[in-house]
Structures are given as C-alpha cells and as structure tokens.
Amino acid sequence: MEGRLTFLGTGTSMGVPTLGCNCPVCTSADPRDRRTRPSVLLRWRDGGRERVVVIDTGPDFREQALRSGIQRVDAVLYTHGHADHILGLDDLRPLSFIVNRESGPIPLYASAEAAEVLTRVFDYTFSPKATYPTRARVRLEPLDERTRVHEVEFLRVPVLHGELEISGFRFGRVAYLTDVNTIPESSFALLGGLDHLVVSALRHKPHPSHATLDQAVEWARRIGAKQTWFTHMAHELGHEETNRMLPAGIELAYDGLTIPVTLG
Ligand SMILES: [Zn+2]
Ligand SMILES: [Zn+2]
C-alpha cells in the first residue's frame, strides 16, 4: 500500500528562527530555514477514505494542521512526553469532535512515560473527574511493540534520548527516529530494507541528548536506507549550506515536504 509522509515540523524544541536570535539562519529568507517543532503526518487511502496518523502533537500543531489541510486524525503516536512533542494536544479538540461522532475518541498511543506526562499536563482532559465540556475526545492507549491503525502496522523502535528510552517507529519501508542520541543494537536490527529513514540531527556541536550531524550521517550510512532525511535541526544548520556538504542520499527535510512512501 502506498501513502504520503509529510514533515509537519523539522525544528528543534525552540524552533527556527529561535526567539531573540539574529544569526544568518534565523534571519534567512529561505522558507526551508523556517522550522516548526518536530512532527510528521502519514496519510493513506483505505478504499474511498483517507486515513491520517500524526506522530507527536507539538506546540505548532494547529498551524501545521492548517497548512497541511488535516481534516481528521485517526490516531496519534507519541515518541515521548517532552513539551515540544505534546503541547499541541488541545488542538486535536475540533478534529476529535468530528471523529468521536463517527467512531469514538481518537486513540493516543503513548509509552508509560509519555502517558504519565500527558495525564498530568492535560489533567482536565484525562481525569475521570474531568467536566470541561470542550475537552478533547481522546483516549490513551498503551504503546505496544506493534500498533495497528486500520491497515498499517507501526513497529516501535526503542532509542535513547539522553537517559530516557523513547519511541521511534517503523511503518512499511519508512522509519521515523527523532530526539535520538543512541540507537541500541537491537533497534538497528529493526531498520533493514528501508526506502526512507528519518532521523534527528541537531547541530555540529555535541549535546547530551541529541545526535550531531556527523553522528546522524554515520547512522544513515550504517542503516543504508535508499534516502535519509534529517529532522529536529537547530539554527546552527542552514538548509542550503548544510545540504551541500551531505553525502548523496542524505538531505535535510523541511517543513511541508511530502514524500510518497510504501507502507507494506
Ligand atoms: Zn539563530
Ligand atoms: Zn525530547
């Protein structure tokens, strides 16, 4: 089955431009240097109807959804509970009213770590005592090794983000790994035969919980996907100049980029 993957956001937690910064990337006229918080959208057709899965709902989710024409969401998968990946959950509300009428609350698949943060931050949504009338119609579901959303199976790919084990995902011949600084050997084994690898590459300088560009290039070579896309970039990496230095088959993604993908 064929689908389309859209990069809703390709920026680091602070976004690019970064507030208060006047560096060449933050003041660049190239629209590809404007990066919202990291998220991807996967769409495919199930007979006559479109299916939509979002990975993470960061603080820019509303604008991203408007730009990409999102009309419904069948499920959300969360990589982890950090603010730049979850704070747009409330903007699922209007979409959840539509989905709820036809098939019930939108399932949100989250690890125990992410579910704990979501229930705390969005207490007014998840508490059994919640009475807020326009709360999102969503339900938390455990994130198992495999999660099926209609016809597509998402395989969890555990990776490390500093000390924290978070979730990457493989679906068909695509993998999405954000906020990673270590890929365990057991997870490399889940990444064979990819058409597209999406992996985070923060900047050149080392960071305790994110990969540098060089580290990400090394992983891309080892995993050997036909095409690798970098995401979750900080303002140290200008689109044009960074792309020029990258080996063939590796490119920076940018907000709004949509690629055809094979889902199995
Ligand atoms: Zn800057
Ligand atoms: Zn994070």
PDB file of C-alpha atoms in Angstrom, residues 105-255:
ATOM      1  CA  PRO A 105     -12.474   9.146  20.859  1.00  0.00           C
ATOM      2  CA  ILE A 106      -9.174   9.430  18.952  1.00  0.00           C
ATOM      3  CA  PRO A 107      -6.686   6.842  20.274  1.00  0.00           C
ATOM      4  CA  LEU A 108      -3.397   8.297  21.513  1.00  0.00           C
ATOM      5  CA  TYR A 109      -0.671   5.681  21.743  1.00  0.00           C
ATOM      6  CA  ALA A 110       1.887   6.528  24.415  1.00  0.00           C
ATOM      7  CA  SER A 111       4.516   4.753  26.496  1.00  0.00           C
ATOM      8  CA  ALA A 112       4.083   4.740  30.293  1.00  0.00           C
ATOM      9  CA  GLU A 113       6.489   7.711  30.492  1.00  0.00           C
ATOM     10  CA  ALA A 114       4.619   9.788  27.912  1.00  0.00           C
ATOM     11  CA  ALA A 115       1.182   8.800  29.285  1.00  0.00           C
ATOM     12  CA  GLU A 116       2.216   9.937  32.753  1.00  0.00           C
ATOM     13  CA  VAL A 117       3.193  13.381  31.426  1.00  0.00           C
ATOM     14  CA  LEU A 118       0.078  13.683  29.255  1.00  0.00           C
ATOM     15  CA  THR A 119      -2.299  12.833  32.113  1.00  0.00           C
ATOM     16  CA  ARG A 120      -0.543  15.336  34.395  1.00  0.00           C
ATOM     17  CA  VAL A 121      -0.323  18.233  31.914  1.00  0.00           C
ATOM     18  CA  PHE A 122      -3.784  17.625  30.446  1.00  0.00           C
ATOM     19  CA  ASP A 123      -5.466  16.654  33.700  1.00  0.00           C
ATOM     20  CA  TYR A 124      -8.647  18.475  32.611  1.00  0.00           C
ATOM     21  CA  THR A 125      -8.834  16.095  29.631  1.00  0.00           C
ATOM     22  CA  PHE A 126      -7.867  12.763  31.149  1.00  0.00           C
ATOM     23  CA  SER A 127      -9.002  12.912  34.772  1.00  0.00           C
ATOM     24  CA  PRO A 128     -12.026  10.676  35.432  1.00  0.00           C
ATOM     25  CA  LYS A 129     -13.453  13.758  37.131  1.00  0.00           C
ATOM     26  CA  ALA A 130     -12.964  15.966  34.059  1.00  0.00           C
ATOM     27  CA  THR A 131     -16.015  18.094  33.404  1.00  0.00           C
ATOM     28  CA  TYR A 132     -14.555  20.638  30.958  1.00  0.00           C
ATOM     29  CA  PRO A 133     -17.200  20.416  28.203  1.00  0.00           C
ATOM     30  CA  THR A 134     -14.929  21.073  25.201  1.00  0.00           C
ATOM     31  CA  ARG A 135     -12.120  18.764  26.281  1.00  0.00           C
ATOM     32  CA  ALA A 136     -10.544  16.674  23.518  1.00  0.00           C
ATOM     33  CA  ARG A 137     -12.375  13.419  22.822  1.00  0.00           C
ATOM     34  CA  VAL A 138      -9.265  11.254  23.044  1.00  0.00           C
ATOM     35  CA  ARG A 139      -8.294   8.059  24.855  1.00  0.00           C
ATOM     36  CA  LEU A 140      -4.842   6.951  25.948  1.00  0.00           C
ATOM     37  CA  GLU A 141      -3.719   3.537  24.740  1.00  0.00           C
ATOM     38  CA  PRO A 142      -0.552   1.701  25.749  1.00  0.00           C
ATOM     39  CA  LEU A 143       2.166   1.730  23.121  1.00  0.00           C
ATOM     40  CA  ASP A 144       2.981  -1.906  22.456  1.00  0.00           C
ATOM     41  CA  GLU A 145       5.728  -3.377  20.325  1.00  0.00           C
ATOM     42  CA  ARG A 146       3.264  -3.255  17.408  1.00  0.00           C
ATOM     43  CA  THR A 147       0.351  -0.873  16.960  1.00  0.00           C
ATOM     44  CA  ARG A 148      -2.173  -1.304  14.173  1.00  0.00           C
ATOM     45  CA  VAL A 149      -4.113   1.662  12.846  1.00  0.00           C
ATOM     46  CA  HIS A 150      -6.553   0.285  10.283  1.00  0.00           C
ATOM     47  CA  GLU A 151      -4.352  -1.301   7.583  1.00  0.00           C
ATOM     48  CA  VAL A 152      -0.986  -0.005   8.755  1.00  0.00           C
ATOM     49  CA  GLU A 153       1.211  -1.552  11.415  1.00  0.00           C
ATOM     50  CA  PHE A 154       3.617   0.633  13.392  1.00  0.00           C
ATOM     51  CA  LEU A 155       6.560  -1.138  14.940  1.00  0.00           C
ATOM     52  CA  ARG A 156       8.044   0.546  17.987  1.00  0.00           C
ATOM     53  CA  VAL A 157      11.802   1.175  17.634  1.00  0.00           C
ATOM     54  CA  PRO A 158      13.283   1.937  21.077  1.00  0.00           C
ATOM     55  CA  VAL A 159      16.035   4.595  21.067  1.00  0.00           C
ATOM     56  CA  LEU A 160      17.778   6.624  23.751  1.00  0.00           C
ATOM     57  CA  HIS A 161      17.277  10.364  24.262  1.00  0.00           C
ATOM     58  CA  GLY A 162      19.882  11.137  26.909  1.00  0.00           C
ATOM     59  CA  GLU A 163      18.976   8.841  29.813  1.00  0.00           C
ATOM     60  CA  LEU A 164      15.406   8.370  28.631  1.00  0.00           C
ATOM     61  CA  GLU A 165      14.245   5.475  26.457  1.00  0.00           C
ATOM     62  CA  ILE A 166      11.825   6.896  23.910  1.00  0.00           C
ATOM     63  CA  SER A 167       9.999   5.509  20.873  1.00  0.00           C
ATOM     64  CA  GLY A 168      10.844   5.634  17.216  1.00  0.00           C
ATOM     65  CA  PHE A 169       8.541   3.996  14.696  1.00  0.00           C
ATOM     66  CA  ARG A 170       8.829   1.861  11.613  1.00  0.00           C
ATOM     67  CA  PHE A 171       5.890   1.624   9.225  1.00  0.00           C
ATOM     68  CA  GLY A 172       6.310  -0.249   5.951  1.00  0.00           C
ATOM     69  CA  ARG A 173       9.620   0.793   4.416  1.00  0.00           C
ATOM     70  CA  VAL A 174       9.914   4.004   6.436  1.00  0.00           C
ATOM     71  CA  ALA A 175      11.328   4.733   9.896  1.00  0.00           C
ATOM     72  CA  TYR A 176      10.996   7.891  11.996  1.00  0.00           C
ATOM     73  CA  LEU A 177      13.508   8.387  14.810  1.00  0.00           C
ATOM     74  CA  THR A 178      13.539  11.780  16.474  1.00  0.00           C
ATOM     75  CA  ASP A 179      15.335  13.064  19.588  1.00  0.00           C
ATOM     76  CA  VAL A 180      17.819  10.227  19.479  1.00  0.00           C
ATOM     77  CA  ASN A 181      21.399  10.165  20.685  1.00  0.00           C
ATOM     78  CA  THR A 182      21.912   6.391  20.913  1.00  0.00           C
ATOM     79  CA  ILE A 183      20.422   3.618  18.787  1.00  0.00           C
ATOM     80  CA  PRO A 184      20.665   0.267  20.622  1.00  0.00           C
ATOM     81  CA  GLU A 185      21.977  -2.697  18.596  1.00  0.00           C
ATOM     82  CA  SER A 186      18.602  -4.429  18.958  1.00  0.00           C
ATOM     83  CA  SER A 187      16.954  -1.456  17.245  1.00  0.00           C
ATOM     84  CA  PHE A 188      19.378  -1.411  14.308  1.00  0.00           C
ATOM     85  CA  ALA A 189      18.029  -4.902  13.645  1.00  0.00           C
ATOM     86  CA  LEU A 190      14.550  -3.408  13.074  1.00  0.00           C
ATOM     87  CA  LEU A 191      15.807  -0.953  10.441  1.00  0.00           C
ATOM     88  CA  GLY A 192      16.785  -3.165   7.490  1.00  0.00           C
ATOM     89  CA  GLY A 193      15.425  -2.681   3.973  1.00  0.00           C
ATOM     90  CA  LEU A 194      14.217   0.907   4.364  1.00  0.00           C
ATOM     91  CA  ASP A 195      13.325   3.209   1.490  1.00  0.00           C
ATOM     92  CA  HIS A 196      13.254   6.242   3.797  1.00  0.00           C
ATOM     93  CA  LEU A 197      14.928   6.832   7.136  1.00  0.00           C
ATOM     94  CA  VAL A 198      14.037   9.987   9.053  1.00  0.00           C
ATOM     95  CA  VAL A 199      16.455  10.714  11.886  1.00  0.00           C
ATOM     96  CA  SER A 200      17.176  13.729  14.033  1.00  0.00           C
ATOM     97  CA  ALA A 201      20.413  15.706  13.601  1.00  0.00           C
ATOM     98  CA  LEU A 202      20.607  18.698  15.927  1.00  0.00           C
ATOM     99  CA  ARG A 203      23.769  20.632  15.053  1.00  0.00           C
ATOM    100  CA  HIS A 204      27.566  20.202  14.780  1.00  0.00           C
ATOM    101  CA  LYS A 205      28.398  20.676  18.474  1.00  0.00           C
ATOM    102  CA  PRO A 206      27.771  17.694  20.821  1.00  0.00           C
ATOM    103  CA  HIS A 207      24.647  17.727  23.006  1.00  0.00           C
ATOM    104  CA  PRO A 208      23.869  15.337  25.912  1.00  0.00           C
ATOM    105  CA  SER A 209      20.600  14.038  24.439  1.00  0.00           C
ATOM    106  CA  HIS A 210      20.720  14.674  20.678  1.00  0.00           C
ATOM    107  CA  ALA A 211      22.869  13.407  17.810  1.00  0.00           C
ATOM    108  CA  THR A 212      25.260  15.681  15.950  1.00  0.00           C
ATOM    109  CA  LEU A 213      25.125  15.891  12.165  1.00  0.00           C
ATOM    110  CA  ASP A 214      28.219  13.644  11.887  1.00  0.00           C
ATOM    111  CA  GLN A 215      26.683  11.003  14.159  1.00  0.00           C
ATOM    112  CA  ALA A 216      23.468  11.039  12.132  1.00  0.00           C
ATOM    113  CA  VAL A 217      25.447  10.651   8.881  1.00  0.00           C
ATOM    114  CA  GLU A 218      27.220   7.646  10.392  1.00  0.00           C
ATOM    115  CA  TRP A 219      23.887   6.029  11.334  1.00  0.00           C
ATOM    116  CA  ALA A 220      22.446   6.804   7.908  1.00  0.00           C
ATOM    117  CA  ARG A 221      25.378   5.014   6.266  1.00  0.00           C
ATOM    118  CA  ARG A 222      25.078   2.010   8.563  1.00  0.00           C
ATOM    119  CA  ILE A 223      21.286   1.685   8.189  1.00  0.00           C
ATOM    120  CA  GLY A 224      21.584   2.180   4.436  1.00  0.00           C
ATOM    121  CA  ALA A 225      18.080   3.408   3.575  1.00  0.00           C
ATOM    122  CA  LYS A 226      17.686   4.454  -0.063  1.00  0.00           C
ATOM    123  CA  GLN A 227      17.113   8.001   1.201  1.00  0.00           C
ATOM    124  CA  THR A 228      17.771   9.529   4.621  1.00  0.00           C
ATOM    125  CA  TRP A 229      16.095  12.732   5.799  1.00  0.00           C
ATOM    126  CA  PHE A 230      17.328  14.744   8.761  1.00  0.00           C
ATOM    127  CA  THR A 231      14.908  16.465  11.102  1.00  0.00           C
ATOM    128  CA  HIS A 232      14.839  18.230  14.516  1.00  0.00           C
ATOM    129  CA  MET A 233      17.504  20.729  13.390  1.00  0.00           C
ATOM    130  CA  ALA A 234      18.669  23.732  15.393  1.00  0.00           C
ATOM    131  CA  HIS A 235      19.577  27.119  13.913  1.00  0.00           C
ATOM    132  CA  GLU A 236      23.236  26.147  13.513  1.00  0.00           C
ATOM    133  CA  LEU A 237      22.292  24.193  10.377  1.00  0.00           C
ATOM    134  CA  GLY A 238      21.342  26.368   7.403  1.00  0.00           C
ATOM    135  CA  HIS A 239      19.360  24.367   4.847  1.00  0.00           C
ATOM    136  CA  GLU A 240      21.273  25.151   1.672  1.00  0.00           C
ATOM    137  CA  GLU A 241      24.826  25.168   3.035  1.00  0.00           C
ATOM    138  CA  THR A 242      24.319  22.021   5.138  1.00  0.00           C
ATOM    139  CA  ASN A 243      22.720  20.095   2.273  1.00  0.00           C
ATOM    140  CA  ARG A 244      25.693  20.910   0.061  1.00  0.00           C
ATOM    141  CA  MET A 245      28.052  19.122   2.498  1.00  0.00           C
ATOM    142  CA  LEU A 246      25.951  15.975   2.913  1.00  0.00           C
ATOM    143  CA  PRO A 247      26.736  12.749   1.051  1.00  0.00           C
ATOM    144  CA  ALA A 248      24.404  11.588  -1.748  1.00  0.00           C
ATOM    145  CA  GLY A 249      21.191  10.043  -0.418  1.00  0.00           C
ATOM    146  CA  ILE A 250      21.135  12.207   2.727  1.00  0.00           C
ATOM    147  CA  GLU A 251      19.273  15.507   2.897  1.00  0.00           C
ATOM    148  CA  LEU A 252      17.773  17.877   5.406  1.00  0.00           C
ATOM    149  CA  ALA A 253      13.990  17.703   5.415  1.00  0.00           C
ATOM    150  CA  TYR A 254      11.981  20.924   5.640  1.00  0.00           C
ATOM    151  CA  ASP A 255       8.535  21.867   6.897  1.00  0.00           C
TER     152      ASP A 255
END
